Amino acid sequence: MTQTADLDVERIYGHEALHRGIRHELRSVLALWRRELVRTLRNRVQLFFTLLSPLLFLVVIGTGVDTIAARAGGTDMYLTFLFPGILVFAVQATSISAGLSLVRDRESGLLRGMLVAPVHRASLVVGKCLGGATAAAAQGALLLSLAGFVGLSYHPGVLILLFLVLTLISVSITAVGALGAVTVKRAETFQSMVAVMLMPMYLLSGAMFSVRMLPDWLTPLVLLNPLTYAVDALRRTAMLGAGAGGSSLSNFVSWGDWVPPVGLEIAAMCLLSLSALALATRRFARGE
């Protein structure tokens, strides 16, 4: 009877310790999430230029191509087609900055201070990724306010769906950026790696023009590119709120004659996020 009571007490205190541990890790994740947001919001110059670049692409290239198409007798609205790609362009810059933040924390010695705290290292990676993804999604939400300018409706349901897909894309890119950040030691190396990898991935994703316009020998790279499915999922979601320019959004990604459903593309992005985050956490726990 006494042994049973002791086991019950141990079990109860064991659960309480477990709950205290979970609450402690969640508070740590929340603190890092808040820190990343505050740091992003305080850097107003960077915020301005991060928003200016996609706006220039949208206004200059979008209206320019639309004018050329109109003079050639075309009817499709390139601005409507381009808008989902511009949203991805906007969130990827801020998402990647979260990875750069991790590298700079290591160089400044701040990361060493965080590592001696009684916090699981996975919480450090998750907190920084969530902070970067939230800031990126917020910037995407600002650009969503231009939906009417490119011919999309302001239907609340469509805007919410677009924001959710955009948030998932932000999480995926942030997780991939964190994986890159834990594998390099210097900020210059990280920036060079991002420049070499990100621009080709963006150009091969169909963000600027339909992937069906690319030569056949590039098709394997297009289909292996995760950004292809991010842009396609966002474009097909935007089509729900498209007006006259809806036909310009219908160049879906296909595997031969089969067009993968949006749900499968979203599931692939979720798998990419979880895999990149798991690998980044494992590498971070071993390498620091």
Tab-separated table of C-alpha atoms in Angstrom, residues 21-260:
chain	number	residue	atom	x	y	z
A	21	GLY	CA	9.359	21.868	-18.610
A	22	ILE	CA	6.903	22.297	-21.500
A	23	ARG	CA	5.730	25.676	-20.166
A	24	HIS	CA	9.347	26.775	-19.789
A	25	GLU	CA	10.175	25.805	-23.390
A	26	LEU	CA	7.020	27.534	-24.700
A	27	ARG	CA	7.955	30.724	-22.824
A	28	SER	CA	11.418	30.551	-24.387
A	29	VAL	CA	9.943	30.106	-27.881
A	30	LEU	CA	7.589	33.042	-27.236
A	31	ALA	CA	10.447	35.262	-26.031
A	32	LEU	CA	12.540	34.529	-29.127
A	33	TRP	CA	9.500	34.989	-31.392
A	34	ARG	CA	8.859	38.422	-29.819
A	35	ARG	CA	12.547	39.370	-30.075
A	36	GLU	CA	12.663	38.590	-33.803
A	37	LEU	CA	9.514	40.625	-34.410
A	38	VAL	CA	10.794	43.625	-32.437
A	39	ARG	CA	14.141	43.489	-34.207
A	40	THR	CA	12.430	43.389	-37.613
A	41	LEU	CA	10.036	46.237	-36.782
A	42	ARG	CA	12.823	48.442	-35.411
A	43	ASN	CA	14.794	48.198	-38.652
A	44	ARG	CA	12.451	50.485	-40.576
A	45	VAL	CA	14.905	51.203	-43.377
A	46	GLN	CA	15.224	47.501	-44.148
A	47	LEU	CA	11.443	47.121	-43.944
A	48	PHE	CA	10.993	49.957	-46.430
A	49	PHE	CA	13.394	48.516	-48.988
A	50	THR	CA	12.046	44.991	-48.469
A	51	LEU	CA	8.609	46.257	-49.481
A	52	LEU	CA	9.912	48.614	-52.177
A	53	SER	CA	11.579	45.908	-54.278
A	54	PRO	CA	8.452	43.780	-54.879
A	55	LEU	CA	6.399	46.927	-55.439
A	56	LEU	CA	8.807	48.069	-58.169
A	57	PHE	CA	8.659	44.642	-59.789
A	58	LEU	CA	4.858	44.713	-59.662
A	59	VAL	CA	4.359	48.242	-60.949
A	60	VAL	CA	7.206	48.549	-63.471
A	61	ILE	CA	7.327	45.041	-64.933
A	62	GLY	CA	3.614	44.298	-64.479
A	63	THR	CA	2.276	47.469	-66.059
A	64	GLY	CA	5.027	47.432	-68.713
A	65	VAL	CA	4.190	43.929	-69.913
A	66	ASP	CA	0.469	44.694	-69.710
A	67	THR	CA	0.994	47.711	-71.976
A	68	ILE	CA	2.986	45.652	-74.474
A	69	ALA	CA	0.270	42.952	-74.457
A	70	ALA	CA	-2.467	45.545	-74.954
A	71	ARG	CA	-0.651	47.084	-77.956
A	72	ALA	CA	-0.214	43.599	-79.435
A	73	GLY	CA	-3.935	42.952	-79.095
A	74	GLY	CA	-3.691	40.625	-76.083
A	75	THR	CA	-6.440	40.367	-73.468
A	76	ASP	CA	-4.817	38.657	-70.477
A	77	MET	CA	-3.848	40.686	-67.427
A	78	TYR	CA	-0.181	40.080	-66.620
A	79	LEU	CA	-0.502	42.061	-63.378
A	80	THR	CA	-2.993	39.506	-62.084
A	81	PHE	CA	-0.692	36.658	-63.110
A	82	LEU	CA	2.369	38.325	-61.589
A	83	PHE	CA	0.814	39.240	-58.233
A	84	PRO	CA	1.124	35.790	-56.518
A	85	GLY	CA	4.765	35.600	-57.616
A	86	ILE	CA	5.398	39.060	-56.178
A	87	LEU	CA	3.865	37.961	-52.864
A	88	VAL	CA	6.311	35.047	-52.711
A	89	PHE	CA	9.167	37.386	-53.662
A	90	ALA	CA	8.206	39.702	-50.787
A	91	VAL	CA	8.021	37.038	-48.083
A	92	GLN	CA	11.157	35.167	-49.124
A	93	ALA	CA	13.432	38.155	-48.442
A	94	THR	CA	12.225	38.560	-44.856
A	95	SER	CA	12.094	34.803	-44.277
A	96	ILE	CA	15.716	34.404	-45.317
A	97	SER	CA	16.666	37.302	-43.022
A	98	ALA	CA	15.749	35.080	-40.060
A	99	GLY	CA	18.523	32.687	-41.083
A	100	LEU	CA	20.938	35.581	-41.473
A	101	SER	CA	19.952	36.738	-37.996
A	102	LEU	CA	21.009	33.356	-36.607
A	103	VAL	CA	24.420	33.600	-38.272
A	104	ARG	CA	24.966	37.142	-36.983
A	105	ASP	CA	23.956	36.119	-33.456
A	106	ARG	CA	26.685	33.502	-33.638
A	107	GLU	CA	29.282	35.988	-34.885
A	108	SER	CA	28.400	38.564	-32.218
A	109	GLY	CA	28.583	35.985	-29.418
A	110	LEU	CA	24.928	36.459	-28.490
A	111	LEU	CA	24.144	32.903	-29.512
A	112	ARG	CA	26.733	31.588	-27.062
A	113	GLY	CA	24.886	33.404	-24.279
A	114	MET	CA	21.586	31.842	-25.305
A	115	LEU	CA	23.119	28.386	-25.446
A	116	VAL	CA	24.149	28.460	-21.771
A	117	ALA	CA	20.524	29.175	-20.763
A	118	PRO	CA	18.508	26.168	-19.504
A	119	VAL	CA	16.544	25.913	-22.758
A	120	HIS	CA	16.374	23.084	-25.258
A	121	ARG	CA	18.230	24.030	-28.429
A	122	ALA	CA	15.241	23.080	-30.553
A	123	SER	CA	13.288	25.858	-28.821
A	124	LEU	CA	15.908	28.393	-29.947
A	125	VAL	CA	15.599	27.348	-33.594
A	126	VAL	CA	11.780	27.142	-33.493
A	127	GLY	CA	11.457	30.553	-31.796
A	128	LYS	CA	13.667	32.300	-34.347
A	129	CYS	CA	11.906	30.581	-37.270
A	130	LEU	CA	8.431	31.518	-35.994
A	131	GLY	CA	9.529	35.127	-35.464
A	132	GLY	CA	10.962	35.383	-38.986
A	133	ALA	CA	7.938	33.687	-40.544
A	134	THR	CA	5.508	35.985	-38.701
A	135	ALA	CA	7.349	39.112	-39.861
A	136	ALA	CA	7.407	37.800	-43.442
A	137	ALA	CA	3.706	36.925	-43.397
A	138	ALA	CA	2.895	40.398	-42.031
A	139	GLN	CA	4.738	41.972	-44.959
A	140	GLY	CA	2.840	39.720	-47.335
A	141	ALA	CA	-0.400	40.857	-45.704
A	142	LEU	CA	0.527	44.487	-46.451
A	143	LEU	CA	0.985	43.654	-50.126
A	144	LEU	CA	-2.335	41.782	-50.128
A	145	SER	CA	-3.965	45.186	-49.685
A	146	LEU	CA	-3.078	45.769	-53.384
A	147	ALA	CA	-5.285	42.883	-54.518
A	148	GLY	CA	-7.858	45.249	-56.017
A	149	PHE	CA	-5.131	47.060	-57.985
A	150	VAL	CA	-4.290	43.860	-59.909
A	151	GLY	CA	-7.857	42.775	-60.561
A	152	LEU	CA	-8.514	40.499	-57.575
A	153	SER	CA	-11.518	40.913	-55.311
A	154	TYR	CA	-11.379	41.845	-51.631
A	155	HIS	CA	-13.580	38.905	-50.660
A	156	PRO	CA	-12.681	38.187	-47.000
A	157	GLY	CA	-12.627	34.417	-47.513
A	158	VAL	CA	-10.202	34.631	-50.441
A	159	LEU	CA	-7.941	37.072	-48.607
A	160	ILE	CA	-7.850	34.816	-45.536
A	161	LEU	CA	-6.981	31.793	-47.691
A	162	LEU	CA	-4.250	33.763	-49.468
A	163	PHE	CA	-2.837	34.895	-46.129
A	164	LEU	CA	-2.829	31.323	-44.755
A	165	VAL	CA	-1.013	29.969	-47.818
A	166	LEU	CA	1.401	32.899	-47.638
A	167	THR	CA	2.072	32.149	-43.966
A	168	LEU	CA	2.823	28.523	-44.771
A	169	ILE	CA	5.212	29.613	-47.526
A	170	SER	CA	6.920	31.963	-45.044
A	171	VAL	CA	7.364	29.132	-42.537
A	172	SER	CA	8.800	26.840	-45.243
A	173	ILE	CA	11.334	29.392	-46.515
A	174	THR	CA	12.316	30.384	-42.963
A	175	ALA	CA	12.911	26.752	-42.021
A	176	VAL	CA	15.063	26.206	-45.133
A	177	GLY	CA	16.947	29.427	-44.335
A	178	ALA	CA	17.550	28.224	-40.764
A	179	LEU	CA	18.905	24.941	-42.128
A	180	GLY	CA	21.348	26.895	-44.279
A	181	ALA	CA	22.265	29.162	-41.354
A	182	VAL	CA	23.270	26.296	-39.062
A	183	THR	CA	25.559	24.824	-41.721
A	184	VAL	CA	27.700	27.931	-42.308
A	185	LYS	CA	29.703	30.034	-39.871
A	186	ARG	CA	29.965	33.434	-41.554
A	187	ALA	CA	27.281	35.887	-42.680
A	188	GLU	CA	29.086	36.535	-45.986
A	189	THR	CA	29.039	32.813	-46.786
A	190	PHE	CA	25.337	32.611	-45.961
A	191	GLN	CA	24.512	35.622	-48.164
A	192	SER	CA	26.522	34.188	-51.077
A	193	MET	CA	24.801	30.829	-50.691
A	194	VAL	CA	21.366	32.475	-50.672
A	195	ALA	CA	22.164	34.615	-53.719
A	196	VAL	CA	23.341	31.583	-55.702
A	197	MET	CA	20.375	29.374	-54.768
A	198	LEU	CA	17.385	31.659	-54.294
A	199	MET	CA	17.287	33.643	-57.543
A	200	PRO	CA	17.439	30.553	-59.846
A	201	MET	CA	14.754	28.895	-57.696
A	202	TYR	CA	12.587	32.008	-58.021
A	203	LEU	CA	13.030	32.293	-61.793
A	204	LEU	CA	12.255	28.583	-62.249
A	205	SER	CA	9.144	28.717	-60.046
A	206	GLY	CA	6.793	30.342	-62.548
A	207	ALA	CA	6.586	33.505	-60.432
A	208	MET	CA	7.394	35.830	-63.361
A	209	PHE	CA	6.050	33.770	-66.275
A	210	SER	CA	4.406	30.427	-66.894
A	211	VAL	CA	6.711	27.415	-66.448
A	212	ARG	CA	5.175	26.027	-69.662
A	213	MET	CA	7.103	28.711	-71.567
A	214	LEU	CA	10.445	27.237	-70.420
A	215	PRO	CA	12.368	24.734	-72.569
A	216	ASP	CA	11.637	21.058	-71.902
A	217	TRP	CA	15.142	20.354	-70.593
A	218	LEU	CA	14.416	22.639	-67.610
A	219	THR	CA	11.225	20.765	-66.671
A	220	PRO	CA	12.922	18.417	-64.125
A	221	LEU	CA	14.431	21.423	-62.308
A	222	VAL	CA	11.056	23.190	-62.334
A	223	LEU	CA	9.260	20.164	-60.866
A	224	LEU	CA	11.963	19.617	-58.206
A	225	ASN	CA	11.844	23.277	-57.164
A	226	PRO	CA	9.731	23.680	-53.974
A	227	LEU	CA	8.998	27.323	-54.850
A	228	THR	CA	7.169	26.089	-57.974
A	229	TYR	CA	4.446	24.530	-55.822
A	230	ALA	CA	4.374	27.509	-53.439
A	231	VAL	CA	3.716	29.932	-56.310
A	232	ASP	CA	1.247	27.561	-57.969
A	233	ALA	CA	-0.754	27.041	-54.740
A	234	LEU	CA	-0.912	30.785	-54.172
A	235	ARG	CA	-1.894	31.490	-57.794
A	236	ARG	CA	-4.671	28.887	-57.756
A	237	THR	CA	-5.951	30.320	-54.469
A	238	ALA	CA	-5.881	33.833	-55.975
A	239	MET	CA	-7.940	32.535	-58.879
A	240	LEU	CA	-10.884	32.199	-56.466
A	241	GLY	CA	-10.970	36.000	-56.260
A	242	ALA	CA	-10.021	36.796	-59.859
A	243	GLY	CA	-12.329	38.755	-62.090
A	244	ALA	CA	-11.732	39.363	-65.762
A	245	GLY	CA	-8.074	38.395	-65.423
A	246	GLY	CA	-8.851	34.912	-64.115
A	247	SER	CA	-7.781	33.218	-67.343
A	248	SER	CA	-4.236	34.521	-66.859
A	249	LEU	CA	-3.952	32.459	-63.642
A	250	SER	CA	-4.908	29.132	-65.210
A	251	ASN	CA	-1.425	28.006	-66.330
A	252	PHE	CA	-1.114	25.388	-63.594
A	253	VAL	CA	1.917	23.221	-62.909
A	254	SER	CA	1.436	19.685	-64.233
A	255	TRP	CA	3.172	16.345	-64.075
A	256	GLY	CA	2.653	15.238	-67.657
A	257	ASP	CA	-1.108	15.375	-68.163
A	258	TRP	CA	-1.901	15.382	-64.432
A	259	VAL	CA	-2.322	18.597	-62.448
A	260	PRO	CA	-1.529	18.003	-58.754
